Amino acid sequence: MMERKVLLSIAFAATLPLFGQTQTAAVTPPAKAPAPAPTSTVFTNPRSGPDDPRIGLKGGLYDAGEAAFGLERLISLPKPPGFAPGNVITSPAAAAADPANMTATAGAAPHPAAPSPMSQYGSTNSDLAFSGNHLFVGNYNGINTYDIDNPKEVKLRMSLVCPGGQGDVSVYGHLLFMSAEAMNGRVDCGTQGIPLPAGYVPPVVPPPPPPEPGKPPVRAQRPPPPPSPDRFRGVRIFDITDIANPKQVAAVQSCRGSHTHSLLVDPKDKDNVYIYISGTGMVRQSEELADCSGGDPKANPNTALFRIDIIKVPLAHPELAKIVNSPRIFTDTQTGDINGLWKGGNHGEGTQTSSVTNQCHDITIYSALGLAAGACSGNGILLDISDPVNPVRIDAVSDPNYSYWHSANFSNDGTKVLFTDEWGGGGQPRCRATDPMNWGADAIFTLKDRKLTLASYYKMPAPQTEFENCVAHNGSLIPIPGRDIEVQAWYQGGVSVVDFTDASHPMEIAYFDRGPIDPAKRAMGGQWSTYWYNGYIYGSEIARGVDVFKLVPNKYITQNEIDAANQVHFDELNVQDQPKIVWPKNFVVARAYIDQLSRDNGLDAKKIAALQAAMAKVEAHPDKKKVAQLKTMAVSLDKDAAAAKTPADASRLKALAEIMKQGGTTTSRL
Amino acid sequence: MAFYVCLISASLVFLGAATAAQQTKPGPHDDGPPVIVQPGAPGQGGKVLTPAAAAIKPRTPAEADVAFMQGMIMHHSQAVEMTELLRTRGYSKDLLEFGKRISISQSDEIKYMKQWLTDRGQSVEMQMDMGGMKMDAKDMQMPLMPGMLSPKQMEALEKASGPAFDHLFLTGMIQHHTGALIMVKDLFDTPGAGQDAVLFDFATDVDNTQTAEIKIMQAMLSKEKQ
């Protein structure tokens, strides 16, 4: 029975794209032959049909058409000065006359400046972090801090200008952490990049050696570029005790810079926090940063490839933060080779090109379980982090449909991991009707006995145009009790809310999408991250700014479920330092479980009615007798749990019984 | 998108540690205008910027960046040409599928690079200055970018078929991709280059993707030998 169901879904997935394509020919440029549908034995959600309201939305930077389902956009704020588009230049000639527009770098003779995407769309918004009533929005040019005391009236409080890309951001108390990886980042947060030393004469580059017939070309030996003590690639630490006057307290340099980082708070260590650095950029030369060198591990056992870096931050003295270990987490435990995981090679016919695993892109730490899930270019890996400085790899998976393992989220109970594949690096349109549904998608794995097993793929189902960069990107859990739900960013594919409670059959339950940034050409934009924080969903739109959403009931989500999620409160949220969600044992949460049991036919309708009546009575006039009646019902619910049809219903019934046993009176919060 | 010149104007206020302490500390619900701060190096004071001083100035791309994109378009175009040949002349099914993937990514990336250049007011084609005589690189009769196949090699590929074609394709594409990696390395080793954020992301992705594709083709070649 199961098998038939799966096959049917695959057939659906294969036929629907064609259907969508013919219908959307007017908005989608002529498509190439459909890409091969890779063979797979697990479920992939189907592409949506031609009636999906996300198809054919009007383009525009601030006036694009919108489609929403189960999500309501409350407010959008464009990027502020220092990050915003603007600076409209009258003509390239006028711009050229301004000496500020001339580069001062050698090997880079000045061209007249032309209106660039920087002036059209500003600098790229990236990841998000939250603390109290503050939202921190990372950007390639710094960080913007917003007051979200009233999420419907979000206000900008402070812009921190400090270029370096990608500006991945985390917060812990009064410390704000920021990733920098690009070549233009400076220790002093200057915006001028790294000019060459005065009087610098570029060395003569020798011609490359003549190619040998039938051999790949060999690189000419070049003199290294001048090292710069001003360049910064790594993790910056700011003290934000006074939010209006942030101070840089440390700038921890690393060999590949920091593409992303993840905060690790060790429950056993009150004096320090740790930062795992994922670096993906070119390795610096040792002339610029001591002990840095790249290359094949066979030729260079000290290569900065094939490792991550770990920073220890002493909370009393954050200025003393430094890298304390660079563990070789890809080592083959049998041979000792440090490049022990994905060495390249093909998965077979109709499959993806997975990247060589010499780096992690992002690591999600789940301290409550002592585990971390690493999305590490060619592999998804599982780490035991009980000793934060010495993580140990306990499992690794690869996938024939995966190009670039990008990020991960655990389900709250730790039985599933949702990985993402950033096929094409984020700048390419990979949600066209011709792009396979299991490429550039989420892969949902079950996690049992510390082993990962593939259960399904999920991709935002609405076909997007050639002009919309789109692929799986960052998301966080929405704390609806009794279900595993993630709100996820898909760049210009918008926001998609996926329910993966049943790991083998993920489904979309809400969405938000806009038309392309530019209706006639490619422009980088869309949602980088969309995260739930204390009742609202915040999105960092790369080009358009910040969006705030809230969930609204639809056929897949009830108001009771939304209310139950809103009982959860975080004092601080860094999504890659995943918090364990604990729900209060009260009637608000009980009603969410009851709605789910009702939706799934997981509990007899009469019992549901009796339960609701009993709860209403206790709420009206709580007395010992009525509370005792609830406790009797709890016994019956526990029995129902033992006979439940699905594991999800069983745990809902058990949780419901717990609430009834306590009389629905506790108001404990996380 | 990387870096922009910020004029250090006279209007900038320098906040030393002492003066900063005297500033009234805005409360969490302060309704005043947002402040724009450019912190200094660790241990150093920062500056408060006016919106005008903070505004992003359009930045002229470095010549090496422009040359990299123009050169890579030419480089990618040859890969697409080669995958076109593969479609009709290839033998192994595995290789045919693999070629489709190369074709998708290189075609998408050509459009991406052209947009990058157009957005910055640059020509999408490389101009060669040959002793005062300007000519387009496409008219040149020799490989200009590292790893590109010579006209002779391309001719041999066009004439081959069956397993012999596959072999020439694999060795040719490994040569081609290795050249792309050299181009990326050369870019980041050119003083002052690679500071544009969009280009940085793109070049990093090219390096990742093509390194992986080389490994796969090497595996296919060794399989061929068996």
Coordinates of C-alpha atoms in Angstrom, one line a residue, chain A residues 124-579:
Chain A
T124 CA 22.7 42.5 0.2
N125 CA 20.6 41.7 3.3
S126 CA 21.5 38.4 4.9
D127 CA 20.9 36.5 8.1
L128 CA 18.9 37.4 11.2
A129 CA 19.3 37.2 15.0
F130 CA 17.0 38.3 17.8
S131 CA 17.5 39.4 21.4
G132 CA 14.7 40.8 23.6
N133 CA 12.9 43.5 21.6
H134 CA 15.8 43.8 19.1
L135 CA 16.1 42.3 15.6
F136 CA 19.6 42.2 14.0
V137 CA 19.6 42.1 10.2
G138 CA 23.0 41.1 8.8
N139 CA 24.1 42.7 5.5
Y140 CA 27.2 42.6 3.3
N141 CA 27.9 46.1 4.5
G142 CA 27.2 45.8 8.2
I143 CA 24.3 45.1 10.6
N144 CA 21.0 46.9 11.1
T145 CA 19.3 46.8 14.5
Y146 CA 15.5 47.2 14.7
D147 CA 13.2 47.8 17.7
I148 CA 10.5 45.1 17.4
D149 CA 8.7 45.9 20.6
N150 CA 5.7 46.4 18.4
P151 CA 6.2 44.2 15.4
K152 CA 3.6 46.0 13.4
E153 CA 5.6 49.2 13.8
V154 CA 9.2 48.0 13.5
K155 CA 11.6 50.9 13.9
L156 CA 15.3 51.1 12.9
R157 CA 17.4 51.9 16.0
M158 CA 21.0 51.6 14.8
S159 CA 22.9 50.9 11.6
L160 CA 26.4 49.5 12.0
V161 CA 28.5 50.1 9.0
C162 CA 31.3 47.5 8.7
P163 CA 31.7 45.7 5.3
G164 CA 33.0 42.2 4.8
G165 CA 30.1 40.0 3.6
Q166 CA 28.1 38.0 4.3
G167 CA 27.4 39.6 7.7
D168 CA 26.0 36.4 9.2
V169 CA 25.0 37.5 12.7
S170 CA 24.5 36.0 16.2
V171 CA 23.9 37.6 19.6
Y172 CA 24.6 36.5 23.1
G173 CA 23.8 38.9 25.9
H174 CA 25.8 42.1 25.2
L175 CA 27.9 40.5 22.5
L176 CA 27.1 40.6 18.8
F177 CA 29.0 38.3 16.4
M178 CA 29.4 38.9 12.7
S179 CA 31.0 36.9 9.9
A180 CA 33.3 38.4 7.3
E181 CA 34.8 36.6 4.4
A182 CA 35.2 39.0 1.5
M183 CA 38.5 40.5 0.2
N184 CA 37.3 44.1 1.0
G185 CA 36.7 43.6 4.8
R186 CA 38.9 45.8 7.0
V187 CA 39.9 45.4 10.7
D188 CA 38.8 49.0 11.3
C189 CA 35.4 48.6 9.5
G190 CA 36.5 51.1 6.8
T191 CA 34.5 51.1 3.6
Q192 CA 37.4 51.8 1.3
G193 CA 38.4 48.2 0.8
I194 CA 42.1 47.4 0.7
P195 CA 44.0 49.9 -1.3
L196 CA 47.5 49.0 -2.4
P197 CA 50.5 50.4 -0.5
A198 CA 51.7 53.8 -1.7
G199 CA 54.2 53.5 -4.5
Y200 CA 53.3 49.8 -5.1
V201 CA 54.4 48.6 -8.5
P202 CA 52.6 45.4 -9.6
P203 CA 55.2 42.7 -10.3
V204 CA 55.5 41.4 -13.8
V205 CA 53.6 38.2 -14.1
P206 CA 55.6 35.6 -16.1
P207 CA 53.8 34.0 -19.0
P208 CA 52.3 30.6 -18.2
P209 CA 54.3 27.5 -19.3
P210 CA 53.4 26.2 -22.7
P211 CA 50.6 23.6 -22.4
E212 CA 51.7 20.0 -22.7
P213 CA 49.6 18.2 -25.3
G214 CA 46.8 16.3 -23.7
K215 CA 47.6 17.7 -20.2
P216 CA 45.6 20.2 -18.2
P217 CA 47.1 23.7 -18.1
V218 CA 49.6 24.5 -15.4
R219 CA 49.4 27.8 -13.5
A220 CA 52.2 30.3 -13.9
Q221 CA 54.2 31.0 -10.8
R222 CA 53.1 34.4 -9.6
P223 CA 54.6 36.6 -6.9
P224 CA 52.0 36.8 -4.1
P225 CA 50.0 40.0 -3.8
P226 CA 51.1 42.3 -1.0
P227 CA 49.8 41.1 2.3
S228 CA 47.6 43.6 4.2
P229 CA 47.5 44.0 8.0
D230 CA 44.3 45.9 7.5
R231 CA 42.4 43.1 5.8
F232 CA 39.8 41.3 8.0
R233 CA 38.4 37.8 7.2
G234 CA 36.9 36.0 10.2
V235 CA 34.5 36.7 13.1
R236 CA 34.0 40.2 14.6
I237 CA 32.8 40.6 18.1
F238 CA 30.9 43.8 19.1
D239 CA 29.9 45.0 22.6
I240 CA 26.4 46.3 22.3
T241 CA 25.8 47.2 26.0
D242 CA 24.9 50.6 24.6
I243 CA 23.0 49.7 21.5
A244 CA 23.5 53.2 20.1
N245 CA 27.3 52.9 20.5
P246 CA 28.5 49.5 19.5
K247 CA 32.2 48.8 20.0
Q248 CA 34.3 46.3 18.3
V249 CA 36.0 44.3 21.1
A250 CA 37.6 41.5 19.0
A251 CA 38.3 40.6 15.4
V252 CA 39.3 37.0 15.2
Q253 CA 41.1 36.3 11.9
S254 CA 40.8 32.9 10.1
C255 CA 42.4 31.4 7.0
R256 CA 39.3 31.1 4.9
G257 CA 37.3 33.9 6.6
S258 CA 33.9 33.2 8.0
H259 CA 31.1 32.5 5.5
T260 CA 28.8 31.6 8.3
H261 CA 29.2 30.9 12.0
S262 CA 27.2 29.2 14.7
L263 CA 27.1 30.0 18.4
L264 CA 27.5 27.2 20.9
V265 CA 26.4 27.7 24.4
D266 CA 27.7 24.8 26.5
P267 CA 25.2 24.1 29.4
K268 CA 28.2 22.9 31.5
D269 CA 30.4 26.0 30.9
K270 CA 29.1 29.3 32.3
D271 CA 32.3 31.2 31.6
N272 CA 32.7 30.9 27.8
V273 CA 30.7 30.6 24.7
Y274 CA 32.0 29.0 21.5
I275 CA 31.8 29.9 17.8
Y276 CA 32.0 27.3 15.1
I277 CA 33.4 29.0 11.9
S278 CA 32.4 27.7 8.5
G279 CA 34.8 29.1 5.9
T280 CA 34.2 28.5 2.2
G281 CA 36.4 31.2 0.5
M282 CA 39.9 31.1 -0.8
V283 CA 42.6 30.3 1.7
R284 CA 44.8 33.4 2.5
Q285 CA 48.5 33.3 2.2
S286 CA 50.8 32.9 5.2
E287 CA 52.3 36.3 4.5
E288 CA 49.0 37.8 5.5
L289 CA 48.0 35.5 8.3
A290 CA 50.5 33.1 9.8
D291 CA 50.1 29.4 9.3
C292 CA 47.6 29.7 6.5
S293 CA 48.1 27.6 3.4
G294 CA 45.8 25.7 1.1
G295 CA 46.0 22.9 -1.4
D296 CA 45.7 19.2 -1.5
P297 CA 46.1 17.5 1.8
K298 CA 48.5 14.9 0.3
A299 CA 50.9 17.7 -0.7
N300 CA 50.2 19.9 2.3
P301 CA 49.1 18.1 5.5
N302 CA 48.6 21.5 7.1
T303 CA 46.1 22.7 4.5
A304 CA 43.4 25.1 5.8
L305 CA 40.9 23.1 3.7
F306 CA 39.1 20.1 5.2
R307 CA 38.5 21.6 8.6
I308 CA 36.4 24.0 10.6
D309 CA 37.6 26.5 13.2
I310 CA 36.4 26.9 16.7
I311 CA 36.6 30.2 18.7
K312 CA 36.5 30.3 22.5
V313 CA 35.0 33.5 23.8
P314 CA 35.7 34.2 27.5
L315 CA 32.6 36.1 28.6
A316 CA 34.5 38.2 31.2
H317 CA 37.1 39.1 28.6
P318 CA 35.7 38.8 25.1
E319 CA 38.7 40.7 23.8
L320 CA 40.7 37.5 24.4
A321 CA 38.6 35.4 22.1
K322 CA 40.7 33.2 19.8
I323 CA 40.7 30.1 17.7
V324 CA 41.3 27.2 20.1
N325 CA 40.9 24.3 17.7
S326 CA 40.6 23.5 14.0
P327 CA 39.2 20.0 14.0
R328 CA 39.6 17.7 11.0
I329 CA 36.0 16.6 11.1
F330 CA 36.1 15.0 7.6
T331 CA 38.8 12.5 8.5
D332 CA 38.5 8.9 7.4
T333 CA 38.6 7.1 10.8
Q334 CA 40.1 4.0 9.1
T335 CA 42.9 5.5 7.0
G336 CA 43.4 8.7 8.9
D337 CA 43.1 10.7 5.6
I338 CA 41.8 14.2 6.4
N339 CA 39.8 14.3 3.2
G340 CA 37.9 11.2 4.2
L341 CA 34.4 12.0 3.0
W342 CA 33.2 13.0 -0.4
K343 CA 36.3 12.9 -2.7
G344 CA 34.3 13.5 -5.8
G345 CA 32.8 10.9 -8.1
N346 CA 29.4 10.4 -9.6
H347 CA 26.3 8.9 -8.0
G348 CA 25.3 7.4 -11.4
E349 CA 22.9 8.3 -14.1
G350 CA 20.7 11.3 -13.9
T351 CA 22.3 12.6 -10.7
Q352 CA 23.8 15.7 -9.3
T353 CA 27.3 16.9 -9.0
S354 CA 28.0 17.1 -5.3
S355 CA 30.8 19.4 -4.2
V356 CA 33.9 18.0 -2.7
T357 CA 33.7 18.0 1.0
N358 CA 36.5 20.3 2.2
Q359 CA 34.3 22.8 4.1
C360 CA 31.1 23.2 6.0
H361 CA 28.7 25.8 4.8
D362 CA 26.6 26.0 7.9
I363 CA 26.3 24.0 11.2
T364 CA 23.2 23.8 13.4
I365 CA 24.0 23.2 17.0
Y366 CA 21.4 21.5 19.2
S367 CA 22.9 21.6 22.6
A368 CA 19.9 20.1 24.3
L369 CA 20.8 16.8 22.5
G370 CA 24.6 17.4 22.4
L371 CA 24.5 17.1 18.7
A372 CA 25.2 19.3 15.7
A373 CA 24.1 18.8 12.0
G374 CA 26.7 20.1 9.5
A375 CA 25.8 20.9 6.0
C376 CA 29.2 20.5 4.5
S377 CA 29.4 20.9 0.7
G378 CA 29.3 17.3 -0.5
N379 CA 27.9 15.7 2.7
G380 CA 25.4 16.1 5.5
I381 CA 27.1 15.2 8.8
L382 CA 26.2 14.6 12.4
L383 CA 28.6 15.7 15.2
D384 CA 28.7 14.8 18.8
I385 CA 29.5 18.1 20.5
S386 CA 29.5 17.1 24.2
D387 CA 33.0 18.4 24.2
P388 CA 32.5 21.7 22.3
V389 CA 36.2 22.1 21.4
N390 CA 36.5 18.6 20.1
P391 CA 33.4 17.7 18.0
V392 CA 33.3 14.1 16.8
R393 CA 31.7 13.0 13.6
I394 CA 29.2 10.2 14.2
D395 CA 27.5 10.0 10.9
A396 CA 27.8 11.3 7.3
V397 CA 25.4 11.0 4.4
S398 CA 25.6 11.9 0.8
D399 CA 22.7 12.2 -1.7
P400 CA 22.6 11.7 -5.5
N401 CA 20.3 14.7 -6.0
Y402 CA 22.3 17.1 -3.8
S403 CA 24.7 19.6 -5.3
Y404 CA 25.7 21.7 -2.2
W405 CA 24.7 20.8 1.3
H406 CA 23.9 24.2 2.7
S407 CA 22.0 24.3 6.1
A408 CA 20.1 22.1 8.5
N409 CA 17.4 22.2 11.2
F410 CA 16.5 19.5 13.7
S411 CA 12.9 18.8 14.5
N412 CA 12.2 19.8 18.1
D413 CA 12.2 16.2 19.4
G414 CA 15.4 15.4 17.5
T415 CA 14.0 12.6 15.4
K416 CA 14.4 14.4 12.1
V417 CA 16.8 16.7 10.3
L418 CA 15.8 18.9 7.4
F419 CA 18.8 19.7 5.2
T420 CA 18.8 22.2 2.3
D421 CA 20.6 22.0 -1.1
E422 CA 21.8 25.4 -2.4
W423 CA 22.1 24.2 -6.0
G424 CA 23.7 27.0 -8.1
G425 CA 24.9 29.0 -5.0
G426 CA 21.8 31.1 -4.6
G427 CA 22.3 33.5 -7.6
Q428 CA 20.7 31.2 -10.1
P429 CA 17.0 30.6 -11.0
R430 CA 16.6 27.0 -10.0
C431 CA 12.8 26.8 -9.5
R432 CA 11.9 27.0 -13.1
A433 CA 9.3 24.6 -14.4
T434 CA 12.2 22.7 -16.0
D435 CA 14.2 22.3 -12.8
P436 CA 13.7 18.9 -11.1
M437 CA 11.7 19.1 -7.9
N438 CA 14.3 17.1 -6.0
W439 CA 17.2 19.3 -7.0
G440 CA 17.9 22.5 -5.0
A441 CA 15.3 21.1 -2.5
D442 CA 15.1 20.2 1.2
A443 CA 16.0 16.6 2.1
I444 CA 14.3 15.3 5.1
F445 CA 16.1 12.7 7.1
T446 CA 15.0 10.6 10.1
L447 CA 17.4 10.5 12.9
K448 CA 17.4 7.3 15.0
D449 CA 20.2 5.8 17.1
R450 CA 22.4 8.6 15.8
K451 CA 22.0 7.5 12.1
L452 CA 20.5 9.6 9.4
T453 CA 18.1 8.0 6.8
L454 CA 16.6 9.8 3.8
A455 CA 12.8 10.0 4.0
S456 CA 11.7 12.6 1.3
Y457 CA 12.4 15.7 -0.6
Y458 CA 10.5 19.0 -0.4
K459 CA 10.7 22.0 -2.8
M460 CA 8.7 25.2 -2.8
P461 CA 6.2 24.0 -5.4
A462 CA 5.3 27.1 -7.5
P463 CA 7.3 27.5 -10.7
Q464 CA 9.3 30.7 -10.8
T465 CA 10.5 32.8 -13.8
E466 CA 14.0 32.8 -15.4
F467 CA 14.5 36.2 -13.6
E468 CA 14.0 35.0 -10.1
N469 CA 17.0 33.5 -8.3
C470 CA 15.5 30.7 -6.3
V471 CA 16.7 27.6 -4.3
A472 CA 16.2 26.2 -0.8
H473 CA 17.5 28.6 1.9
N474 CA 17.3 29.4 5.6
G475 CA 14.4 28.7 7.8
S476 CA 13.4 28.1 11.4
L477 CA 10.8 26.0 13.3
I478 CA 7.4 27.5 14.0
P479 CA 6.6 26.2 17.5
I480 CA 3.1 24.7 16.9
P481 CA 3.0 21.9 19.4
G482 CA 2.3 18.4 18.0
R483 CA 3.7 19.2 14.5
D484 CA 7.0 19.8 12.9
I485 CA 6.7 23.0 10.9
E486 CA 9.4 25.1 9.3
V487 CA 9.1 28.6 7.8
Q488 CA 11.6 28.8 5.0
A489 CA 13.1 31.3 2.7
W490 CA 13.5 30.5 -1.0
Y491 CA 15.1 33.7 -2.3
Q492 CA 12.8 35.1 -5.0
G493 CA 10.7 32.0 -4.6
G494 CA 9.4 33.7 -1.5
V495 CA 8.4 32.1 1.8
S496 CA 7.2 28.6 2.1
V497 CA 5.9 27.0 5.3
V498 CA 6.4 23.2 5.3
D499 CA 4.9 20.6 7.6
F500 CA 7.3 17.7 7.9
T501 CA 5.6 15.9 10.8
D502 CA 5.3 12.9 8.5
A503 CA 9.0 12.8 7.4
S504 CA 8.0 10.8 4.3
H505 CA 5.3 13.2 3.1
P506 CA 6.2 16.8 3.7
M507 CA 3.6 19.3 2.5
E508 CA 3.3 23.1 2.1
I509 CA 0.7 24.7 4.5
A510 CA 1.3 28.4 3.9
Y511 CA 3.3 30.7 1.6
F512 CA 4.1 34.3 0.5
D513 CA 5.6 35.3 -2.8
R514 CA 6.3 38.4 -4.8
G515 CA 6.9 38.9 -8.5
P516 CA 10.5 39.3 -9.7
I517 CA 12.5 42.3 -8.6
D518 CA 12.9 43.2 -12.2
P519 CA 10.4 41.9 -14.7
A520 CA 12.8 42.0 -17.6
K521 CA 16.2 40.9 -16.3
R522 CA 18.0 38.9 -13.6
A523 CA 18.5 40.8 -10.3
M524 CA 19.7 39.3 -7.1
G525 CA 17.0 39.5 -4.4
G526 CA 14.4 37.6 -2.4
Q527 CA 14.2 36.2 1.1
W528 CA 17.6 35.2 2.6
S529 CA 16.2 34.0 5.9
T530 CA 12.7 33.8 7.4
Y531 CA 12.5 33.0 11.1
W532 CA 9.7 32.8 13.7
Y533 CA 10.3 34.9 16.8
N534 CA 7.8 35.3 19.6
G535 CA 4.6 35.2 17.5
Y536 CA 5.9 36.9 14.3
I537 CA 7.9 35.8 11.2
Y538 CA 10.7 38.1 10.1
G539 CA 12.2 38.0 6.7
S540 CA 15.4 39.6 5.4
E541 CA 14.7 40.5 1.8
I542 CA 18.1 40.8 0.0
A543 CA 17.1 43.8 -2.0
R544 CA 13.8 45.1 -0.5
G545 CA 14.6 45.3 3.2
V546 CA 12.8 43.7 6.1
D547 CA 9.4 42.0 6.1
V548 CA 7.2 41.1 9.1
F549 CA 4.5 38.4 8.7
K550 CA 2.1 36.6 11.0
L551 CA 0.4 33.3 10.5
V552 CA -3.4 33.4 9.8
P553 CA -5.6 30.4 9.9
N554 CA -6.3 28.4 6.7
K555 CA -7.4 24.9 6.0
Y556 CA -4.1 23.5 7.4
I557 CA -3.6 25.7 10.4
T558 CA -6.2 26.7 13.1
Q559 CA -6.2 29.8 15.3
N560 CA -5.8 27.5 18.3
E561 CA -2.6 26.2 16.8
I562 CA -1.3 29.7 16.1
D563 CA -2.3 30.7 19.7
A564 CA -0.4 27.7 21.1
A565 CA 2.7 28.6 19.1
N566 CA 2.5 32.1 20.5
Q567 CA 2.7 30.8 24.0
V568 CA 6.4 30.1 23.3
H569 CA 8.7 32.9 24.2
F570 CA 12.4 33.3 23.4
D571 CA 14.6 35.8 25.3
E572 CA 17.2 35.4 22.5
L573 CA 17.2 33.5 19.2
N574 CA 20.1 32.4 17.0
V575 CA 18.5 29.8 14.7
Q576 CA 21.7 27.9 14.2
D577 CA 22.0 27.5 18.0
Q578 CA 18.7 25.7 18.0
P579 CA 16.7 26.1 21.2

